[in-house]
PDB file of C-alpha atoms in Angstrom:
ATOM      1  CA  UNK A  23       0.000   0.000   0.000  1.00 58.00           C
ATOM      2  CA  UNK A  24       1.303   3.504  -1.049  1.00 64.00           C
ATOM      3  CA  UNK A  25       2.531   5.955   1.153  1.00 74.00           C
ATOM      4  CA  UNK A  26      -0.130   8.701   0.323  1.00 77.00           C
ATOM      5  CA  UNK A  27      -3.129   6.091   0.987  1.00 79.00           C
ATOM      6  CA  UNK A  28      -1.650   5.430   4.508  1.00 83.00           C
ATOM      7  CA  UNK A  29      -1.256   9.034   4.957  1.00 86.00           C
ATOM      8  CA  UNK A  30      -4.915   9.639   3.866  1.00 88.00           C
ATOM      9  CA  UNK A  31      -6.207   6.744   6.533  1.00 89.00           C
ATOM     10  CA  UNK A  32      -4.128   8.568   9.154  1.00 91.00           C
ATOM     11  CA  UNK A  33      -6.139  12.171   7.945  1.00 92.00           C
ATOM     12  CA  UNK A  34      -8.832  10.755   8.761  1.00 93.00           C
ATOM     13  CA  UNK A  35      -8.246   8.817  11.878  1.00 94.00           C
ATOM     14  CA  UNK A  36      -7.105  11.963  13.429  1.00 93.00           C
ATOM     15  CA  UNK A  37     -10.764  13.781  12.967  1.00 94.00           C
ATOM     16  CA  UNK A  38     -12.314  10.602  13.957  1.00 96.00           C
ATOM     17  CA  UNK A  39     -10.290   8.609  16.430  1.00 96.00           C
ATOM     18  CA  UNK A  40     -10.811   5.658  14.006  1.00 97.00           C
ATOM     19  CA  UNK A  41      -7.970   3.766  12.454  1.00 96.00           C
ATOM     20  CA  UNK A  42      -9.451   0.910  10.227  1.00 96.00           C
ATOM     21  CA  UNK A  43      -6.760  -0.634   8.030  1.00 95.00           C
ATOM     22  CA  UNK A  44      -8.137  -4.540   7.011  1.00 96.00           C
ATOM     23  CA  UNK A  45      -7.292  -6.934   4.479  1.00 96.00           C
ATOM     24  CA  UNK A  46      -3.897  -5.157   3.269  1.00 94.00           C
ATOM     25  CA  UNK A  47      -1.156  -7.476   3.494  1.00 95.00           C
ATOM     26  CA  UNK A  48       0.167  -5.608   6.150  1.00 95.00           C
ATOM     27  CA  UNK A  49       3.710  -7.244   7.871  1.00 96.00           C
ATOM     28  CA  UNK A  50       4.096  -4.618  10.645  1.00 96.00           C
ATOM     29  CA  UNK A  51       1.800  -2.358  13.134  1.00 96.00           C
ATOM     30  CA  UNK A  52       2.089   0.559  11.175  1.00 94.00           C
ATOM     31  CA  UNK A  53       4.917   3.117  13.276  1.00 92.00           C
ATOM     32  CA  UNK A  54       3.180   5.808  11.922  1.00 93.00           C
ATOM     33  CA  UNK A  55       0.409   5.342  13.850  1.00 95.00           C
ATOM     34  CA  UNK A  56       2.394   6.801  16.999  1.00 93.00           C
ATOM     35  CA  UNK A  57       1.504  10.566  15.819  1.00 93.00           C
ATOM     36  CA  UNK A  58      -1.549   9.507  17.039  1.00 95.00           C
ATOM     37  CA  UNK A  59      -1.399   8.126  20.219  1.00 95.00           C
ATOM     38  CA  UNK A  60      -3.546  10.334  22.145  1.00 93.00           C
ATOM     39  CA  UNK A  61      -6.134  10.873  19.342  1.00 93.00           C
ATOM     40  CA  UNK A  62      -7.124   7.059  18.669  1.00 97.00           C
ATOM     41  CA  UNK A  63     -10.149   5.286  20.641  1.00 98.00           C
ATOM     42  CA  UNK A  64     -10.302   2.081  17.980  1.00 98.00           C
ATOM     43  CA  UNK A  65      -7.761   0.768  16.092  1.00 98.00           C
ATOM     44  CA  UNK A  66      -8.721  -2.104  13.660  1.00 98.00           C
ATOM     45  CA  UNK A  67      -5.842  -3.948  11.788  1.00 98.00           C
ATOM     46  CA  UNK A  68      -7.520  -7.351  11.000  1.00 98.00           C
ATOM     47  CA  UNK A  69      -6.825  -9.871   8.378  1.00 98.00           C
ATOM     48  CA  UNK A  70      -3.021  -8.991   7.352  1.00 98.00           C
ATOM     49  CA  UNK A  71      -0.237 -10.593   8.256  1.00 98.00           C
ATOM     50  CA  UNK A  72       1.384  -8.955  11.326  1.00 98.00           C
ATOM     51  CA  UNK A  73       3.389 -11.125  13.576  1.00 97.00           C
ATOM     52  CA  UNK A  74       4.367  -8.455  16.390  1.00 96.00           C
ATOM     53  CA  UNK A  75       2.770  -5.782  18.239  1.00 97.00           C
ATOM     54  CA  UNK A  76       5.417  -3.159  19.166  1.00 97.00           C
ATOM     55  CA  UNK A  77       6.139  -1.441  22.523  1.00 96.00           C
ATOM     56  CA  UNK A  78       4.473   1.534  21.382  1.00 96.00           C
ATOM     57  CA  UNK A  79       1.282  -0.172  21.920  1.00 97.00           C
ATOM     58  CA  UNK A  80       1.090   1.052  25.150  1.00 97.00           C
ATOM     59  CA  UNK A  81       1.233   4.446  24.242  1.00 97.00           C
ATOM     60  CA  UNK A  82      -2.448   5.057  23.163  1.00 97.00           C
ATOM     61  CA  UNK A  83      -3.541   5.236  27.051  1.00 96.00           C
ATOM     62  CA  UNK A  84      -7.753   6.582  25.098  1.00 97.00           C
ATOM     63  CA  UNK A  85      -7.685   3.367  23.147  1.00 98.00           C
ATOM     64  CA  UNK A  86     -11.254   1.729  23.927  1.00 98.00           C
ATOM     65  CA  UNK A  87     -10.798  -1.182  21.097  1.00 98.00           C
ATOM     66  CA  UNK A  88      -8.330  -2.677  19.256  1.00 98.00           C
ATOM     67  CA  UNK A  89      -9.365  -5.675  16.878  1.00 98.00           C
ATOM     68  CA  UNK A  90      -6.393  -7.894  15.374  1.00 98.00           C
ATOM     69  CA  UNK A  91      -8.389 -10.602  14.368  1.00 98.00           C
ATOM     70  CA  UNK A  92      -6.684 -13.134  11.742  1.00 98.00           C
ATOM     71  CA  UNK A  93      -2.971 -11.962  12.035  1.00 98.00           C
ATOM     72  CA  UNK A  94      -0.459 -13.867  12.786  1.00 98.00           C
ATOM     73  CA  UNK A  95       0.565 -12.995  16.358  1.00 98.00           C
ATOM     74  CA  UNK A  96       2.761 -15.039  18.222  1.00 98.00           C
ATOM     75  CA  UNK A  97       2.889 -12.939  21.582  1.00 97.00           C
ATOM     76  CA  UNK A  98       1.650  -9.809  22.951  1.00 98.00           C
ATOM     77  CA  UNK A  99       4.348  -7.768  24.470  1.00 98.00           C
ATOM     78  CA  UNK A 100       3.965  -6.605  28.288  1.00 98.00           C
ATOM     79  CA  UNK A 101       3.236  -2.788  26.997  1.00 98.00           C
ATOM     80  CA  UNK A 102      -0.341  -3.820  25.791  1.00 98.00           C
ATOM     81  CA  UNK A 103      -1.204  -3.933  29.392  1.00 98.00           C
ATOM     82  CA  UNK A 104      -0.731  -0.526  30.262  1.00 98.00           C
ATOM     83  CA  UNK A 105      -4.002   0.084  27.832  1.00 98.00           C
ATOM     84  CA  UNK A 106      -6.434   1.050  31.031  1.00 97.00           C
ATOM     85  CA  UNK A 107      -9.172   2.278  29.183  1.00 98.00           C
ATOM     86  CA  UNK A 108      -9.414  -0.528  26.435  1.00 98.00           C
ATOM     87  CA  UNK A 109     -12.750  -1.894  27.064  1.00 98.00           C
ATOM     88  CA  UNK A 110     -12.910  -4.128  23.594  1.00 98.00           C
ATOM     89  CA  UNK A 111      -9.562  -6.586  22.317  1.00 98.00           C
ATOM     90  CA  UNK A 112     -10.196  -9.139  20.095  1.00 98.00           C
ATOM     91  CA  UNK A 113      -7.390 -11.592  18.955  1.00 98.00           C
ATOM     92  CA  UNK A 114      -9.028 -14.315  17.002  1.00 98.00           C
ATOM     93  CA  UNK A 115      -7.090 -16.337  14.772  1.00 98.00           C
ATOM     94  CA  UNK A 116      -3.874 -15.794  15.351  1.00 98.00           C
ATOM     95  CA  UNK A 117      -1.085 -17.918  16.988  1.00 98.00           C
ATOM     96  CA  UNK A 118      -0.868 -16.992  20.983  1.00 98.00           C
ATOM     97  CA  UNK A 119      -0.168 -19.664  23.455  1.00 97.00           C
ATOM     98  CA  UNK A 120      -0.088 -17.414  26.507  1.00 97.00           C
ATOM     99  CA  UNK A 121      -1.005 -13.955  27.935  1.00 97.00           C
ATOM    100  CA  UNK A 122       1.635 -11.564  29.120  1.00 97.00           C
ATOM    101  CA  UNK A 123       1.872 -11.688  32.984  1.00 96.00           C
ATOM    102  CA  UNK A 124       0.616  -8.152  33.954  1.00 97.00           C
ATOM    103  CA  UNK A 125      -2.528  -9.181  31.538  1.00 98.00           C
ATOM    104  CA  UNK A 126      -4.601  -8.272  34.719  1.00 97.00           C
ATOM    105  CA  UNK A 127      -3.660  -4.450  34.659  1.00 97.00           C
ATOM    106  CA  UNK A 128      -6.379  -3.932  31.621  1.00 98.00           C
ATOM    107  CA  UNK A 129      -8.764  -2.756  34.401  1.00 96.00           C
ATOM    108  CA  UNK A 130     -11.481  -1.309  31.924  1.00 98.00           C
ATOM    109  CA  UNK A 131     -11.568  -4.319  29.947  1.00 98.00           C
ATOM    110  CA  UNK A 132     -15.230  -6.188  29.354  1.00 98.00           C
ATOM    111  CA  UNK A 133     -15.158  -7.690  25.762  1.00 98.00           C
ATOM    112  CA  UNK A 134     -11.646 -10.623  25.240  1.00 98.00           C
ATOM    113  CA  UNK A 135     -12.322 -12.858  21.878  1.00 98.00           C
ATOM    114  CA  UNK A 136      -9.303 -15.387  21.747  1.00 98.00           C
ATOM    115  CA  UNK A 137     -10.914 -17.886  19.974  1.00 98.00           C
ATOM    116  CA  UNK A 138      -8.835 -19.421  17.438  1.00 98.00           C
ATOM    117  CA  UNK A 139      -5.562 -19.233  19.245  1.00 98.00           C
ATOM    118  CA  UNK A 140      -3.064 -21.817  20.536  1.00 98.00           C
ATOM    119  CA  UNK A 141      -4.088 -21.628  24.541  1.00 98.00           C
ATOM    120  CA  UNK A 142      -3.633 -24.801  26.878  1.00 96.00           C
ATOM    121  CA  UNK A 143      -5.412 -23.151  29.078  1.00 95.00           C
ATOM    122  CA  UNK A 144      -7.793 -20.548  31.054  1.00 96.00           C
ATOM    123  CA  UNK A 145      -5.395 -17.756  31.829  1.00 96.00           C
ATOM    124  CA  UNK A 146      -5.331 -17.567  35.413  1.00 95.00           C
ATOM    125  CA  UNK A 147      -4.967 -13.251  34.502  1.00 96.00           C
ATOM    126  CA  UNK A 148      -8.290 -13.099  33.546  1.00 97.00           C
ATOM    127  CA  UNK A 149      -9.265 -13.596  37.125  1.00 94.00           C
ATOM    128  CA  UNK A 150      -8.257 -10.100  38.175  1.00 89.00           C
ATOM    129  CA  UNK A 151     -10.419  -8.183  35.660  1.00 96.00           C
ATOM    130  CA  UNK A 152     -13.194  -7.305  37.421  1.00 95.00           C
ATOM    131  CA  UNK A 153     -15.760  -5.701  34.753  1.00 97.00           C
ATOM    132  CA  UNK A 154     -15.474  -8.562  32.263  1.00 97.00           C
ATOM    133  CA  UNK A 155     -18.512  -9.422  30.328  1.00 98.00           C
ATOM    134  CA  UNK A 156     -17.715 -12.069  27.921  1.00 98.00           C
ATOM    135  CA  UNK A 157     -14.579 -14.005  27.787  1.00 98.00           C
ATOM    136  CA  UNK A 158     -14.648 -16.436  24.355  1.00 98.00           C
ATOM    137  CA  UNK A 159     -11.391 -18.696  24.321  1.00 98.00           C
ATOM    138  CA  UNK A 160     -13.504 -21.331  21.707  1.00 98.00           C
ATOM    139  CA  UNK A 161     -11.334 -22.981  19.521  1.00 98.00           C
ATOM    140  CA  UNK A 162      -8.364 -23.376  21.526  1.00 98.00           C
ATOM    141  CA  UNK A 163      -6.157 -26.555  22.568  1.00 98.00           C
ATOM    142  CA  UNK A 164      -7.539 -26.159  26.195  1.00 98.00           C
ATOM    143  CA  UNK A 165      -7.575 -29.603  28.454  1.00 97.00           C
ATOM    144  CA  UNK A 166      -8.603 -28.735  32.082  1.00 95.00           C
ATOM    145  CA  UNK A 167     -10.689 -25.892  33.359  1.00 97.00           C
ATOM    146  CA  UNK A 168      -8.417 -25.201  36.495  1.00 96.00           C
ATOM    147  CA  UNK A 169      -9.200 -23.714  40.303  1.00 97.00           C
ATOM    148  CA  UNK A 170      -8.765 -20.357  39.548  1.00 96.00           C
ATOM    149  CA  UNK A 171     -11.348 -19.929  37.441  1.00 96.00           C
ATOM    150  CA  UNK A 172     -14.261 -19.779  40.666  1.00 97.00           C
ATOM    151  CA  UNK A 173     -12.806 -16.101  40.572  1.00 96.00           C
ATOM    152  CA  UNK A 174     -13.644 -15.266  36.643  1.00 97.00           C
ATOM    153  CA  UNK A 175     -15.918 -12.063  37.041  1.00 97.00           C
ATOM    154  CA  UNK A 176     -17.340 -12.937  33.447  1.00 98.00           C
ATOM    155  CA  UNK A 177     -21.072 -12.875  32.758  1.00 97.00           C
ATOM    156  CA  UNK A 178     -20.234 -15.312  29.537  1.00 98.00           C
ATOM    157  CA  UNK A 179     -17.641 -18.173  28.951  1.00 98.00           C
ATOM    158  CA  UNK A 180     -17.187 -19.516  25.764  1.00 98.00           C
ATOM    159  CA  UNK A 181     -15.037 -22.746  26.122  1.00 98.00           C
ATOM    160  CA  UNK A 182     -16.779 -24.317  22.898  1.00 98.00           C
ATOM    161  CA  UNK A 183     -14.503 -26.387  20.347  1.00 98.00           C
ATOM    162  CA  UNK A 184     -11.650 -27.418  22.823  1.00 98.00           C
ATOM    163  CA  UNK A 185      -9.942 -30.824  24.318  1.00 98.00           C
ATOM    164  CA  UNK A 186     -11.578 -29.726  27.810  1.00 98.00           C
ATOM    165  CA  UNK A 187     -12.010 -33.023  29.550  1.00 98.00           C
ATOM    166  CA  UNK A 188     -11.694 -31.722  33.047  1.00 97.00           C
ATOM    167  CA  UNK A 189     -13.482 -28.694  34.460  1.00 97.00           C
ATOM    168  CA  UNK A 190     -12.988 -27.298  37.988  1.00 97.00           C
ATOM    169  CA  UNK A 191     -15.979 -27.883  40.491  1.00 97.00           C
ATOM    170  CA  UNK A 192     -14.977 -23.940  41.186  1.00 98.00           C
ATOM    171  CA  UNK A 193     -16.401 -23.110  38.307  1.00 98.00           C
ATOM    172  CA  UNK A 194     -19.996 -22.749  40.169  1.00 97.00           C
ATOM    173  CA  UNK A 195     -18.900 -19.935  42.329  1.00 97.00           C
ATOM    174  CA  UNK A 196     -18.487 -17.793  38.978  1.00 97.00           C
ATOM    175  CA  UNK A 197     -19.825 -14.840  41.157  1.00 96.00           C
ATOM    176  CA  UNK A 198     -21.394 -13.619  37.876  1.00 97.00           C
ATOM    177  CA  UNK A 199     -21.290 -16.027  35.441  1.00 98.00           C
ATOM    178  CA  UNK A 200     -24.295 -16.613  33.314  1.00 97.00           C
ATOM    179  CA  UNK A 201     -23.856 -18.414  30.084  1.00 98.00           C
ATOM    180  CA  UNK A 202     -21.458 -21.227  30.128  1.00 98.00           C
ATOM    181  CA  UNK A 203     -20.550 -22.462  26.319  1.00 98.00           C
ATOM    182  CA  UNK A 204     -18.701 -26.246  26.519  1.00 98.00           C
ATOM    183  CA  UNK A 205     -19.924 -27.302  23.114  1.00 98.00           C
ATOM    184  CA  UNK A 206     -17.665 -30.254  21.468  1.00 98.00           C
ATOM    185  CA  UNK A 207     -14.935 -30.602  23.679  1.00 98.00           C
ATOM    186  CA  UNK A 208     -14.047 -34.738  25.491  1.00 98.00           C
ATOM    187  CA  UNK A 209     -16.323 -34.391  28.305  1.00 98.00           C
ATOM    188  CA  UNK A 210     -17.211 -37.306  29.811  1.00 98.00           C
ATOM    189  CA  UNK A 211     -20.820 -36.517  31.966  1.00 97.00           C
ATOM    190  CA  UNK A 212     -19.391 -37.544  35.184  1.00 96.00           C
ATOM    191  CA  UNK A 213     -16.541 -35.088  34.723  1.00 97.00           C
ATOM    192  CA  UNK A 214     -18.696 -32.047  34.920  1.00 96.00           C
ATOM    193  CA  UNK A 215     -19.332 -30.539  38.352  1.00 96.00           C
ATOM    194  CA  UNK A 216     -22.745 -31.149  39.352  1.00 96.00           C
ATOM    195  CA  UNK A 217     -22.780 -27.859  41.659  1.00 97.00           C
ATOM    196  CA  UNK A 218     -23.078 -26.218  37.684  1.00 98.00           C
ATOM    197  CA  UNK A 219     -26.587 -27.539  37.589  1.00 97.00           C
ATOM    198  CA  UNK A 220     -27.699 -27.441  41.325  1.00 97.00           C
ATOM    199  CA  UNK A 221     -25.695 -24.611  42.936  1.00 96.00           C
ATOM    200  CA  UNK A 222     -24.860 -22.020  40.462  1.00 97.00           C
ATOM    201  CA  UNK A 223     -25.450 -18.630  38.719  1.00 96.00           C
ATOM    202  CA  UNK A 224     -25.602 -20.271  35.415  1.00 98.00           C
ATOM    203  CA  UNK A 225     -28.300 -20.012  33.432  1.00 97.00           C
ATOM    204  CA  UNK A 226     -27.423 -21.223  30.308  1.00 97.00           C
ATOM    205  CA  UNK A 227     -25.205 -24.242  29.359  1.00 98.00           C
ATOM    206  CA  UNK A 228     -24.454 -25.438  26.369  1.00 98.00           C
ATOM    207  CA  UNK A 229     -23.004 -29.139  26.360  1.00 98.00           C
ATOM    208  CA  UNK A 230     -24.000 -30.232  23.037  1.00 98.00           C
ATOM    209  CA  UNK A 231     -21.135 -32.410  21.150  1.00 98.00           C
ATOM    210  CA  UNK A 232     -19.529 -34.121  23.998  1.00 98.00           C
ATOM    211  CA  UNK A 233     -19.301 -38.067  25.382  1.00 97.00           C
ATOM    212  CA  UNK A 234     -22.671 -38.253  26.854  1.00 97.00           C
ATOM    213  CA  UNK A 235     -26.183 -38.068  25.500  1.00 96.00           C
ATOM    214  CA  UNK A 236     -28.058 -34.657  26.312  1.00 95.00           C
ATOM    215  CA  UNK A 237     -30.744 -36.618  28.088  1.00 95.00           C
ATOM    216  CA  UNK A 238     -28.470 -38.419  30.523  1.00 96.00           C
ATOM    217  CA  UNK A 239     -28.159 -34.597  31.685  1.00 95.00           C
ATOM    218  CA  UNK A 240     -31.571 -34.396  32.677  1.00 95.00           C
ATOM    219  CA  UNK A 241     -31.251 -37.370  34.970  1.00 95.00           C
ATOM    220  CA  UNK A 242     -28.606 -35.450  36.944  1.00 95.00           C
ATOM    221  CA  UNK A 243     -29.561 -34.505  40.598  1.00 94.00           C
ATOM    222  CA  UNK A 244     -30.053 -30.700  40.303  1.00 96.00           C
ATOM    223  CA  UNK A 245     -31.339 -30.670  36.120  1.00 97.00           C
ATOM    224  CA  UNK A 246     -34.136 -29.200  38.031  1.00 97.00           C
ATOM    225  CA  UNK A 247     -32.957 -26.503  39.762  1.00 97.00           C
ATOM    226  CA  UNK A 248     -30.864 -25.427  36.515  1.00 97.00           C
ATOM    227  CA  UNK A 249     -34.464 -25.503  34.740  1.00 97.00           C
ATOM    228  CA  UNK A 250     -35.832 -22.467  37.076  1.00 96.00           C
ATOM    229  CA  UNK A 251     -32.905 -20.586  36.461  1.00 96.00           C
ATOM    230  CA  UNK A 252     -33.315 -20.899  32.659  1.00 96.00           C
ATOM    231  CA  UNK A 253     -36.692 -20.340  32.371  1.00 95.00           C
ATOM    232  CA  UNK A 254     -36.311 -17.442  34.363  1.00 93.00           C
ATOM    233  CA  UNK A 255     -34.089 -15.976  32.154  1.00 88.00           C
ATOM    234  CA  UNK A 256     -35.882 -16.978  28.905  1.00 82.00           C
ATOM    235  CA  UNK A 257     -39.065 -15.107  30.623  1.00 81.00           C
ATOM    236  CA  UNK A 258     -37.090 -11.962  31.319  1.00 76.00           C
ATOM    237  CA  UNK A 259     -35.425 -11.641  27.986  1.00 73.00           C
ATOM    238  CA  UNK A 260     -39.080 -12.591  26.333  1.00 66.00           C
TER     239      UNK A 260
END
């Protein structure tokens, strides 16, 4: 892409705070993009072909959303953390295994879409964000749904399209957790925690696609209990 079309997207980015740049081949996080750093609220660089975020990352302290879906990201460096008003970050389909340590400092954040990525497991990080809405980490390589997880503030978990065959009976005290997606992953029925069904906020579960027939489900001591709590829902979203 030409230099005067890149200048032209950053003209406009700087009257609207919008920097949409999708589908270009791009290799690199453009470094122009650093004039403006205190201008930008979304930056959208999906489907090219970047394989590093830069440092400079963490210089956009209004950023509200940045979408780098379908790049091919390896890592995210430490500086992406220092984003505390990013509220929106989706990362689908690219290549990360992990989540940088201080992952927990993106205090604003409420919308994470990892799906598509190379994750072994629920990053334990996401326990200290405390105005998470929806977490989706579908379409991972993730085994075991560990301990930590009783502390995930999320109101939805999308687990769907993993190896899960072991999920944390901690995963009932969710304080807010609503919709719980486990949709073709190796569950075996006895594996998942009862307390889900009879002693939980969850509302919705979706279990379709794993070693056990739905119905055997609704022979489990608590199916009913799980039944007011969806039907309750269903009536208040009606």
């Amino acid at each position: 892409m030409g230099n005067s079309a890149l200048k032209a997207h950053l003209e406009t980015a700087q009257k609207t705070g919008v920097f949409q740049l999708t589908g270009k081949g791009l290799t690199e996080f453009p470094e122009d993009l650093q004039k403006l750093t205190s201008n930008l609220r979304t930056i959208d660089l999906s489907n090219n072909k970047i394989d590093l975020l830069p440092p400079l990352i963490g210089k956009f302290s209004f950023l509200k959303s940045l979408v780098l879906n379908n790049n091919k990201l390896t890592a995210l460096p430490e500086d992406l953390c220092k984003l505390k008003k990013l509220e929106t970050l989706h990362l689908n389909g690219n290549h990360l295994r992990q989540l940088p340590a201080a992952f927990g400092q993106l205090a604003a954040l409420k919308t994470l879409s990892l799906s598509g990525n190379q994750l072994r497991t629920v990053p334990t990080q996401l326990c200290g964000l405390r105005h998470l809405d929806v977490v989706d980490l579908s379409r991972n390589q993730i085994q075991n749904v560990p301990d930590t997880v009783g502390e995930l503030q999320a109101i939805e978990l999308n687990l769907n399209q993993n190896q899960i065959s072991q999920i944390s009976v901690q995963i009932s005290h969710c304080p807010r957790l609503k919709v719980l997606r486990l949709e073709e992953n190796c569950l075996e029925l006895s594996m998942l925690p009862q307390s889900i069904l009879s002693d939980s906020q969850i509302s919705l579960l979706a279990v379709e696609g794993n070693l056990f027939e739905i119905k055997k489900l609704r022979e489990l001591e608590g199916y009913d209990k799980y039944m007011e709590r969806f039907t309750a829902t269903k009536k208040k979203f009606a």
